[in-house]
Coordinates of C-alpha atoms in Angstrom, one line a residue:
Chain Y
X1 CA -14.9 182.9 -122.0
X2 CA -11.6 184.4 -123.1
X3 CA -10.8 187.6 -124.9
X4 CA -12.5 187.8 -128.7
X5 CA -10.9 185.5 -130.6
X6 CA -10.7 187.8 -134.3
X7 CA -12.6 186.7 -137.1
X8 CA -10.5 185.9 -139.6
X9 CA -9.0 183.0 -137.0
X10 CA -12.2 181.9 -136.9
X11 CA -13.2 181.3 -140.6
X12 CA -9.8 180.0 -140.4
X13 CA -10.3 177.8 -137.2
X14 CA -13.5 176.2 -139.2
X15 CA -11.7 175.6 -142.0
X16 CA -8.8 173.3 -140.2
X17 CA -11.3 172.0 -138.5
X18 CA -13.4 171.0 -141.9
X19 CA -9.7 169.8 -143.3
X20 CA -9.2 167.9 -140.2
X21 CA -12.5 165.9 -140.2
X22 CA -12.3 165.2 -144.0
X23 CA -9.0 163.6 -143.5
X24 CA -9.4 161.8 -140.2
X25 CA -12.8 160.4 -141.5
X26 CA -12.0 159.4 -145.0
X27 CA -10.7 156.3 -144.0
X28 CA -13.8 154.4 -142.7
X29 CA -16.3 156.5 -145.5
X30 CA -15.2 154.9 -148.2
X31 CA -14.3 151.2 -146.6
X32 CA -17.9 150.9 -146.4
X33 CA -18.6 152.9 -149.6
X34 CA -16.7 150.3 -151.2
X35 CA -18.8 147.4 -149.2
X36 CA -21.1 148.7 -151.2
X37 CA -20.3 148.9 -154.5
X38 CA -20.9 146.5 -157.7
X39 CA -17.3 146.1 -158.3
X40 CA -14.7 143.4 -158.2
X41 CA -12.7 145.7 -157.8
X42 CA -11.2 147.9 -155.6
X43 CA -12.2 151.8 -158.1
X44 CA -13.8 154.9 -157.6
X45 CA -16.2 155.9 -157.8
X46 CA -18.3 153.0 -157.2
X47 CA -19.4 151.7 -160.5
X48 CA -23.3 150.6 -158.7
X49 CA -24.6 150.2 -155.5
X50 CA -24.9 146.4 -154.1
X51 CA -25.0 144.2 -151.2
X52 CA -23.9 140.7 -152.9
X53 CA -20.4 141.3 -150.6
X54 CA -22.3 141.1 -147.2
X55 CA -24.1 138.1 -148.8
X56 CA -20.6 136.4 -149.9
X57 CA -19.8 137.7 -146.3
X58 CA -22.4 135.7 -144.6
X59 CA -22.4 132.7 -147.5
X60 CA -18.5 132.3 -145.2
X61 CA -17.6 130.3 -143.7
X62 CA -12.9 130.9 -143.4
X63 CA -14.9 134.9 -142.6
X64 CA -17.3 133.0 -140.4
X65 CA -14.6 131.1 -137.9
X66 CA -13.0 134.3 -138.2
X67 CA -16.1 135.8 -136.5
X68 CA -16.3 133.1 -134.1
X69 CA -12.5 133.5 -133.1
X70 CA -12.7 137.4 -132.7
X71 CA -15.7 137.1 -130.6
X72 CA -14.0 133.8 -128.7
X73 CA -11.3 136.5 -127.8
X74 CA -12.3 138.9 -126.6
X75 CA -14.4 138.0 -124.6
X76 CA -12.3 135.9 -122.4
X77 CA -10.2 139.1 -122.9
X78 CA -12.3 141.0 -121.4
X79 CA -13.1 138.0 -118.4
X80 CA -9.5 137.7 -117.5
X81 CA -8.4 141.3 -118.1
X82 CA -11.4 142.1 -115.4
X83 CA -11.0 139.3 -113.0
X84 CA -7.3 140.4 -112.7
X85 CA -7.7 143.8 -113.1
X86 CA -9.6 144.8 -110.4
X87 CA -8.2 143.1 -107.3
X88 CA -4.9 145.3 -108.4
X89 CA -7.5 148.7 -108.8
X90 CA -8.7 148.2 -105.6
X91 CA -5.6 147.3 -103.6
X92 CA -3.7 150.5 -105.6
X93 CA -6.5 153.1 -105.3
X94 CA -7.4 152.4 -101.9
X95 CA -4.7 151.0 -99.4
X96 CA -1.4 152.5 -99.1
X97 CA 1.3 150.8 -98.1
X98 CA 5.3 150.5 -99.7
X99 CA 6.3 149.7 -102.9
X100 CA 2.5 151.4 -104.1
X101 CA 4.0 153.9 -107.2
X102 CA 5.8 150.7 -107.8
X103 CA 3.7 149.0 -108.4
X104 CA 1.9 151.3 -110.0
X105 CA 4.3 151.5 -112.5
X106 CA 4.9 147.9 -113.3
X107 CA 0.7 146.8 -113.9
X108 CA 1.6 150.1 -115.7
X109 CA 5.0 149.5 -117.9
X110 CA 2.8 147.1 -120.3
X111 CA 1.4 150.3 -122.5
X112 CA 5.8 151.9 -122.6
X113 CA 6.7 149.3 -124.6
X114 CA 5.8 147.9 -128.6
X115 CA 3.7 145.2 -128.5
X116 CA 5.2 143.0 -130.8
X117 CA 8.4 142.6 -128.7
X118 CA 6.4 140.7 -125.0
X119 CA 4.6 139.3 -128.6
X120 CA 7.1 137.7 -130.1
X121 CA 8.7 136.7 -126.3
X122 CA 5.3 134.4 -125.9
X123 CA 5.7 133.4 -128.8
X124 CA 9.5 132.8 -128.3
X125 CA 7.6 130.7 -124.7
X126 CA 4.6 129.0 -126.2
X127 CA 7.0 127.0 -128.9
X128 CA 9.5 126.5 -126.2
X129 CA 7.1 125.2 -123.4
X130 CA 4.3 124.2 -125.5
X131 CA 3.6 123.4 -129.4
X132 CA 3.1 126.6 -130.0
X133 CA 0.1 129.4 -129.3
X134 CA -2.9 128.9 -129.8
X135 CA -5.8 130.5 -128.4
X136 CA -5.6 130.6 -125.4
X137 CA -2.1 132.1 -125.9
X138 CA -2.9 134.9 -127.4
X139 CA -6.0 135.3 -124.7
X140 CA -2.7 135.6 -121.9
X141 CA -1.3 137.8 -125.0
X142 CA -4.5 139.8 -125.0
X143 CA -5.0 139.8 -121.5
X144 CA -1.1 141.6 -121.3
X145 CA -2.4 144.9 -122.6
X146 CA -5.7 145.6 -122.0
X147 CA -5.3 144.9 -117.4
X148 CA -4.1 148.3 -118.1
X149 CA -6.7 150.0 -118.7
X150 CA -8.9 148.1 -116.7
X151 CA -7.0 149.3 -114.0
X152 CA -6.9 153.1 -115.3
X153 CA -10.5 152.7 -115.3
X154 CA -11.6 151.4 -112.2
X155 CA -8.8 153.4 -110.4
X156 CA -10.7 156.0 -112.1
X157 CA -14.2 155.3 -110.4
X158 CA -12.5 154.1 -107.3
X159 CA -11.3 158.2 -106.8
X160 CA -15.0 159.4 -107.2
X161 CA -16.0 157.0 -104.6
X162 CA -16.4 157.7 -101.5
X163 CA -13.2 155.8 -98.7
X164 CA -15.5 155.3 -95.8
X165 CA -18.1 153.4 -97.4
X166 CA -15.4 150.8 -96.8
X167 CA -14.2 151.9 -93.4
X168 CA -18.3 152.2 -92.0
X169 CA -18.8 148.3 -93.5
X170 CA -15.8 147.2 -91.2
X171 CA -16.6 148.8 -88.2
X172 CA -19.4 147.5 -88.4
X173 CA -18.1 143.9 -88.4
X174 CA -18.5 143.4 -91.9
X175 CA -16.8 140.1 -93.0
X176 CA -14.2 140.4 -95.4
X177 CA -16.7 139.6 -98.5
X178 CA -19.3 141.6 -97.6
X179 CA -17.5 144.6 -98.0
X180 CA -16.2 143.2 -101.8
X181 CA -19.6 142.4 -102.5
X182 CA -21.6 145.0 -100.6
X183 CA -19.8 148.0 -101.0
X184 CA -16.2 148.0 -102.5
X185 CA -17.4 146.3 -105.8
X186 CA -20.5 147.9 -106.4
X187 CA -18.1 151.0 -106.3
X188 CA -15.8 149.9 -109.0
X189 CA -18.6 149.0 -111.4
X190 CA -19.0 151.7 -113.5
X191 CA -14.9 150.7 -113.6
X192 CA -15.0 147.6 -115.1
X193 CA -17.8 148.6 -117.2
X194 CA -15.7 151.0 -118.7
X195 CA -12.1 148.4 -118.4
X196 CA -14.6 145.6 -120.1
X197 CA -15.5 147.8 -122.9
X198 CA -11.7 148.7 -123.5
X199 CA -10.7 145.2 -123.2
X200 CA -13.4 144.3 -126.3
X201 CA -12.9 146.8 -128.1
X202 CA -8.5 146.6 -128.1
X203 CA -8.7 142.7 -128.3
X204 CA -11.2 142.3 -131.1
X205 CA -9.2 145.0 -132.9
X206 CA -5.8 143.5 -132.4
X207 CA -4.5 142.7 -135.2
X208 CA -0.7 142.7 -134.4
X209 CA -0.5 141.1 -130.9
X210 CA -2.0 137.9 -133.3
X211 CA 0.4 138.5 -136.3
X212 CA 3.9 138.5 -134.5
X213 CA 2.2 135.4 -132.0
X214 CA 1.0 133.2 -135.4
X215 CA -1.1 131.0 -134.0
X216 CA -1.3 128.2 -136.4
X217 CA -4.5 126.9 -136.7
X218 CA -5.3 130.1 -134.9
X219 CA -7.3 133.2 -137.8
X220 CA -9.0 136.5 -136.0
X221 CA -11.1 139.0 -137.5
X222 CA -8.3 141.1 -138.3
X223 CA -5.8 138.7 -139.2
X224 CA -8.1 137.4 -141.9
X225 CA -8.3 140.7 -143.1
X226 CA -4.7 141.9 -143.0
X227 CA -3.6 139.1 -145.4
X228 CA -6.2 139.0 -148.0
X229 CA -4.7 143.6 -147.9
X230 CA -1.5 142.0 -148.3
X231 CA -3.2 140.1 -151.7
X232 CA -6.2 140.3 -152.3
X233 CA -8.3 143.4 -151.6
X234 CA -11.8 142.5 -152.3
X235 CA -14.9 144.6 -152.1
X236 CA -15.8 141.0 -149.4
X237 CA -12.7 142.7 -147.0
X238 CA -14.8 146.2 -147.4
X239 CA -17.9 144.3 -146.2
X240 CA -16.2 143.2 -143.0
X241 CA -14.9 146.2 -141.9
X242 CA -17.2 148.1 -142.3
X243 CA -19.8 145.6 -139.8
X244 CA -16.0 146.0 -138.0
X245 CA -16.5 149.9 -138.0
X246 CA -20.7 150.2 -137.3
X247 CA -19.9 147.4 -133.8
X248 CA -17.3 149.9 -132.9
X249 CA -19.8 152.9 -133.9
X250 CA -22.4 151.5 -131.7
X251 CA -19.1 150.4 -129.3
X252 CA -18.1 154.8 -128.6
X253 CA -22.0 155.7 -128.9
X254 CA -22.7 152.9 -126.2
X255 CA -19.4 155.0 -124.5
X256 CA -20.6 158.3 -124.5
X257 CA -23.5 156.9 -122.8
X258 CA -22.6 155.6 -120.4
X259 CA -19.8 157.0 -119.1
X260 CA -19.7 160.6 -121.4
X261 CA -16.7 160.9 -124.2
X262 CA -15.4 163.6 -122.8
X263 CA -13.8 162.0 -119.3
X264 CA -12.3 159.1 -121.4
X265 CA -10.5 161.9 -123.3
Chain U
X1 CA -5.0 147.4 -83.3
X2 CA -2.0 145.6 -84.1
X3 CA -3.8 142.8 -85.6
X4 CA -5.9 145.5 -87.2
X5 CA -2.2 146.6 -89.5
X6 CA -1.9 143.6 -90.1
X7 CA -5.3 142.9 -92.3
X8 CA -5.4 146.0 -93.7
X9 CA -1.6 144.7 -94.3
X10 CA -2.2 141.6 -95.5
X11 CA -4.8 142.7 -98.1
X12 CA -3.4 144.7 -100.2
X13 CA -1.3 141.8 -101.4
X14 CA -3.6 139.8 -101.6
X15 CA -5.5 142.1 -104.0
X16 CA -2.6 142.2 -105.7
X17 CA -0.8 138.6 -105.6
X18 CA -2.9 137.1 -109.0
X19 CA -2.8 139.7 -111.3
X20 CA 1.2 140.3 -110.5
X21 CA 1.7 136.4 -110.5
X22 CA 0.0 137.1 -114.1
X23 CA 2.6 139.9 -115.6
X24 CA 5.3 138.0 -114.9
X25 CA 4.6 135.3 -116.9
X26 CA 3.4 137.3 -119.2
X27 CA 4.8 139.6 -119.6
X28 CA 8.8 140.1 -117.5
X29 CA 9.2 136.8 -118.6
X30 CA 8.5 135.9 -121.8
X31 CA 10.3 139.7 -122.5
X32 CA 13.1 138.0 -120.9
X33 CA 13.7 135.8 -122.9
X34 CA 13.4 137.4 -126.1
X35 CA 16.4 139.4 -124.4
X36 CA 17.9 136.0 -123.8
X37 CA 16.9 135.0 -126.7
X38 CA 19.2 137.5 -129.0
X39 CA 22.4 136.9 -127.5
X40 CA 22.3 133.5 -127.2
X41 CA 23.3 131.0 -130.7
X42 CA 20.8 128.7 -132.8
X43 CA 20.7 125.3 -134.5
X44 CA 22.8 123.1 -133.4
X45 CA 24.8 124.1 -131.2
X46 CA 22.9 126.1 -129.8
X47 CA 22.4 128.0 -126.8
X48 CA 25.6 129.3 -127.2
X49 CA 26.6 133.0 -125.7
X50 CA 27.2 135.2 -129.2
X51 CA 26.8 138.4 -130.1
X52 CA 26.5 137.5 -133.3
X53 CA 23.7 138.3 -134.1
X54 CA 24.3 141.8 -132.8
X55 CA 27.1 141.7 -135.3
X56 CA 25.2 140.7 -138.0
X57 CA 22.2 143.7 -137.2
X58 CA 25.0 146.2 -137.6
X59 CA 27.4 145.8 -140.3
X60 CA 24.6 144.8 -142.9
X61 CA 24.3 148.5 -144.2
X62 CA 21.3 147.5 -145.5
X63 CA 19.6 146.7 -142.2
X64 CA 21.3 151.1 -141.8
X65 CA 19.2 151.7 -143.9
X66 CA 16.0 149.7 -142.7
X67 CA 16.8 151.7 -138.8
X68 CA 18.2 155.1 -140.1
X69 CA 14.4 154.9 -142.4
X70 CA 11.8 154.3 -139.3
X71 CA 14.0 156.7 -137.4
X72 CA 13.1 159.8 -140.2
X73 CA 9.1 158.2 -141.0
X74 CA 8.4 158.3 -137.2
X75 CA 10.4 162.2 -137.2
X76 CA 8.7 163.8 -139.7
X77 CA 5.0 161.5 -137.7
X78 CA 5.7 163.6 -135.2
X79 CA 6.1 166.8 -136.3
X80 CA 3.3 166.7 -138.8
X81 CA 1.0 165.3 -134.9
X82 CA 3.0 168.2 -132.9
X83 CA 1.7 170.3 -136.4
X84 CA -2.5 169.7 -136.6
X85 CA -2.7 168.3 -132.8
X86 CA -1.6 171.4 -130.5
X87 CA -4.7 174.6 -132.8
X88 CA -7.1 171.0 -132.8
X89 CA -6.2 170.6 -129.2
X90 CA -6.4 174.3 -128.6
X91 CA -10.0 174.5 -130.4
X92 CA -11.7 171.3 -129.1
X93 CA -11.1 172.9 -125.6
X94 CA -12.7 176.3 -126.4
X95 CA -15.5 175.1 -128.2
X96 CA -19.3 175.3 -127.5
X97 CA -20.1 171.9 -125.8
X98 CA -22.0 170.4 -128.6
X99 CA -19.2 171.1 -130.9
X100 CA -16.3 170.7 -128.6
X101 CA -18.8 166.4 -128.2
X102 CA -18.7 166.4 -132.4
X103 CA -15.1 166.3 -132.0
X104 CA -14.0 164.9 -129.9
X105 CA -16.1 161.6 -131.1
X106 CA -14.0 162.6 -134.5
X107 CA -11.4 161.8 -132.4
X108 CA -11.8 159.0 -130.7
X109 CA -14.0 157.2 -133.6
X110 CA -11.1 156.0 -136.2
X111 CA -8.9 156.0 -132.2
X112 CA -11.2 153.3 -132.1
X113 CA -11.5 151.2 -135.1
X114 CA -9.4 148.8 -136.0
X115 CA -5.6 149.5 -137.6
X116 CA -5.7 146.9 -139.8
X117 CA -9.3 149.1 -141.5
X118 CA -7.9 152.4 -140.9
X119 CA -5.1 151.4 -143.3
X120 CA -7.6 149.1 -145.6
X121 CA -8.6 152.9 -146.5
X122 CA -5.8 154.2 -147.1
X123 CA -4.7 151.7 -149.5
X124 CA -8.0 152.9 -151.1
X125 CA -7.8 155.8 -151.0
X126 CA -3.6 156.4 -151.9
X127 CA -4.2 153.1 -154.5
X128 CA -3.5 153.0 -158.4
X129 CA -7.6 154.3 -159.0
X130 CA -8.2 155.1 -155.5
X131 CA -10.1 158.3 -154.4
X132 CA -7.4 160.4 -154.2
X133 CA -6.1 160.0 -157.8
X134 CA -10.5 160.5 -158.9
X135 CA -10.2 163.7 -157.3
X136 CA -7.2 165.1 -158.2
X137 CA -8.3 163.9 -162.0
X138 CA -12.1 165.9 -161.6
X139 CA -10.5 168.4 -160.6
X140 CA -8.3 168.8 -163.6
X141 CA -4.9 168.4 -161.3
X142 CA -3.6 165.6 -162.8
X143 CA -4.2 163.3 -166.2
X144 CA -3.6 160.1 -165.7
X145 CA -3.7 157.5 -162.3
X146 CA -1.7 159.3 -159.6
X147 CA -0.7 157.1 -156.6
X148 CA 1.0 157.0 -153.2
X149 CA 1.1 153.5 -152.8
X150 CA 4.4 152.1 -151.9
X151 CA 5.9 155.9 -151.6
X152 CA 6.9 157.7 -147.9
X153 CA 5.0 160.3 -148.6
X154 CA 2.2 157.3 -148.4
X155 CA 3.3 155.9 -144.7
X156 CA 3.0 158.8 -143.2
X157 CA -0.1 160.4 -144.4
X158 CA -1.9 156.8 -143.4
X159 CA 0.3 157.0 -140.2
X160 CA -0.5 160.9 -139.3
X161 CA -4.4 159.7 -139.5
X162 CA -3.0 156.2 -137.2
X163 CA -1.7 158.8 -134.7
X164 CA -3.1 161.5 -134.5
X165 CA -5.4 161.3 -131.1
X166 CA -3.0 160.0 -129.1
X167 CA -1.0 163.9 -130.2
X168 CA -4.9 165.7 -129.5
X169 CA -6.1 163.7 -126.6
X170 CA -2.4 163.9 -124.5
X171 CA -2.3 167.7 -125.8
X172 CA -6.3 167.9 -125.0
X173 CA -6.4 166.9 -121.7
X174 CA -3.9 169.1 -120.3
X175 CA -5.2 172.3 -121.6
X176 CA -8.4 171.2 -120.1
X177 CA -6.6 171.5 -116.7
X178 CA -5.3 174.9 -117.9
X179 CA -7.2 178.5 -116.2
X180 CA -8.6 179.7 -118.9
X181 CA -8.1 183.9 -116.9
X182 CA -4.6 182.9 -117.8
X183 CA -4.8 183.1 -121.2
X184 CA -7.6 186.6 -120.7
X185 CA -5.1 188.5 -118.5
X186 CA -2.6 188.2 -121.6
X187 CA -5.6 189.9 -123.9
X188 CA -6.5 192.4 -121.3
X189 CA -3.0 194.0 -120.9
X190 CA -2.6 194.1 -124.0
X191 CA -1.6 191.2 -125.9
X192 CA -2.7 190.0 -129.0
X193 CA -4.8 186.3 -130.0
X194 CA -1.9 184.7 -131.5
X195 CA 1.0 186.4 -128.6
X196 CA -1.2 185.4 -126.4
X197 CA -1.1 181.9 -128.1
X198 CA 2.6 182.4 -128.3
X199 CA 3.8 183.1 -124.6
X200 CA 1.1 181.8 -122.7
X201 CA -1.1 178.8 -124.5
X202 CA 2.3 177.0 -125.8
X203 CA 4.2 176.9 -122.3
X204 CA 1.9 176.1 -120.5
X205 CA 0.8 173.1 -122.6
X206 CA 4.4 172.2 -123.2
X207 CA 3.1 169.0 -120.6
X208 CA 1.0 168.0 -122.7
X209 CA 2.7 167.9 -126.5
X210 CA 5.7 167.2 -124.9
X211 CA 3.9 164.2 -124.2
X212 CA 2.0 163.4 -126.5
X213 CA 4.8 163.7 -129.0
X214 CA 6.6 161.2 -126.7
X215 CA 3.2 158.8 -127.3
X216 CA 3.2 159.4 -131.1
X217 CA 7.3 158.7 -132.1
X218 CA 7.4 155.7 -129.9
X219 CA 4.6 153.8 -131.5
X220 CA 5.4 155.1 -134.7
X221 CA 8.7 153.2 -134.6
X222 CA 7.4 150.8 -133.5
X223 CA 4.4 150.3 -135.6
X224 CA 4.0 148.0 -138.2
X225 CA 0.4 146.8 -140.0
X226 CA 0.3 150.4 -142.1
X227 CA 3.8 151.0 -143.5
X228 CA 3.9 147.0 -144.3
X229 CA 0.2 147.6 -146.3
X230 CA 0.8 151.3 -147.4
X231 CA 4.6 151.0 -148.4
X232 CA 5.1 147.0 -149.0
X233 CA 8.5 145.0 -149.4
X234 CA 10.1 147.7 -150.6
X235 CA 10.3 150.0 -147.6
X236 CA 10.6 148.2 -145.2
X237 CA 10.5 149.7 -141.5
X238 CA 11.6 147.9 -138.2
X239 CA 9.3 145.9 -137.2
X240 CA 8.0 145.1 -140.9
X241 CA 12.1 143.1 -141.1
X242 CA 11.5 142.1 -137.6
X243 CA 7.8 140.2 -138.9
X244 CA 10.0 139.4 -141.5
X245 CA 12.8 138.0 -139.3
X246 CA 10.3 135.4 -137.1
X247 CA 8.0 134.3 -139.3
X248 CA 10.1 134.0 -143.4
X249 CA 13.3 133.7 -142.7
X250 CA 12.3 132.3 -139.0
X251 CA 16.4 133.5 -137.4
X252 CA 14.8 134.2 -134.6
X253 CA 18.0 134.5 -133.1
X254 CA 18.0 137.6 -135.7
X255 CA 14.8 138.2 -135.1
X256 CA 14.9 139.0 -131.9
X257 CA 18.1 140.6 -131.6
X258 CA 15.8 144.0 -134.4
X259 CA 13.5 144.0 -131.2
X260 CA 16.2 144.9 -128.2
X261 CA 17.4 147.3 -130.5
X262 CA 13.7 148.2 -131.6
X263 CA 13.1 148.3 -126.5
X264 CA 16.0 149.7 -126.4
X265 CA 15.2 152.4 -129.1
X266 CA 11.8 152.9 -127.3
X267 CA 13.2 152.6 -123.9
X268 CA 16.0 155.4 -124.6
X269 CA 12.4 157.4 -124.6
X270 CA 10.7 156.1 -123.0
X271 CA 12.4 156.1 -119.3
X272 CA 14.1 159.8 -119.0
X273 CA 10.7 161.0 -119.7
X274 CA 8.6 159.4 -117.2
X275 CA 11.0 160.1 -114.6
X276 CA 11.2 163.8 -115.9
X277 CA 7.3 164.2 -115.9
X278 CA 7.3 161.7 -112.2
X279 CA 5.5 158.9 -113.3
X280 CA 8.1 156.4 -112.8
X281 CA 8.5 155.8 -109.2
X282 CA 7.3 159.0 -107.7
X283 CA 4.3 160.1 -107.0
X284 CA 1.7 158.1 -109.7

């Protein structure tokens, strides 16, 4: 490959990479370690090993209902962003029309602005034209930030697919719904799945939009973790966080198996 | 023929309308209302045009201090991310396949974990009786307990961990497009290892580093969770001041004005960069 790298540079690189690995992963490891502690304070080293905080979490109505809310929110968000994003991605990558690059910028623009800005905007909308944000409000907010991801993954997926297949179907006299159901949507499958993964992950993990929209009576897991951390952290928060970390690990590995992480990076 | 071309023009319109309609209602309209809120009076004579919220933001030296802290921290965080991210990306791009996927996993796994949870980890590390304190005591470096909670150093340490993946992934994307033979050529022609990095790799990866830096800086000035949990109420940044106005003091006009200033700072940074890289308007 490249010309030889000096030996001391190699040694230096290995030390550097190990240091960064510790730095990147230690925050996750200490959360997992704290969740297994016997102490009710978050001290290091943990005095003993116990699973009592997990029992506590699974007996806590507050955590269970927050978990249920987060799950519903993430699933509705996935459905909405895939339903809106897929057709937009098909239009942007399969058709040539005036204003295409402008529209493409419009669709990706939610990624450019700080999400707290439009979360406050949505709070103002829901307070002015309704009785304040609700779960629906949060689904709308999360769909705005996850939509660009779906559009990106589906577009990236369609680039690898043969556009002539659709043309062939058209020439052979397929109706529009036959072309979409039998040719185009199956071609988008991988991109839609990847987009759905990202949308689920972003929605399930988000605290910023949820906190700034301040929907009364709606509390997601990240919101609950945030407010517990602000006031009285104890190892049951660590137990909930560990469950969320394990879910993330599972999703990342699945994503790697199906699409390959290097493609995403 | 004519009907065929008309139907192909109509098709993207059908496909784009739902998403576009949604974004107008759920993204552009709320952002517009926020802009409007920042120049309208609140209270009994609500709805009059005013600049009082902006005057308040600029007259109060407290908010100048908050803005200054936010920008200073963001600059420092961006700089550290550049210094760590560039060598890390080079190492990842040259590693063997297995090492490369492990390193990417090490970057992506924290990235996909909720910021609240990562910050929680930092609270346990940096706090009183935390991991850092324990390690330093075990090494005999300090006598009592140490805590970096409620310090700017603590915010920077935690924020760099949160934002480093963005820098590494953007730079890596750029390095992957670069042909390794260029560097090889430099080495064959007699350039040393560091000279070839400095004269070949660095200039070639400049676009990736620039977009990583812009992204990290923009995410940094608007970040809320990490600075407010690590820094606490005594070290407010712009986002936590906005949160305070919207949810604590309920001064929506002023909160909106602060948000518009933050939005302005982000756009001032983003738009020239996007135009320069041709992502807006030009190629997509």
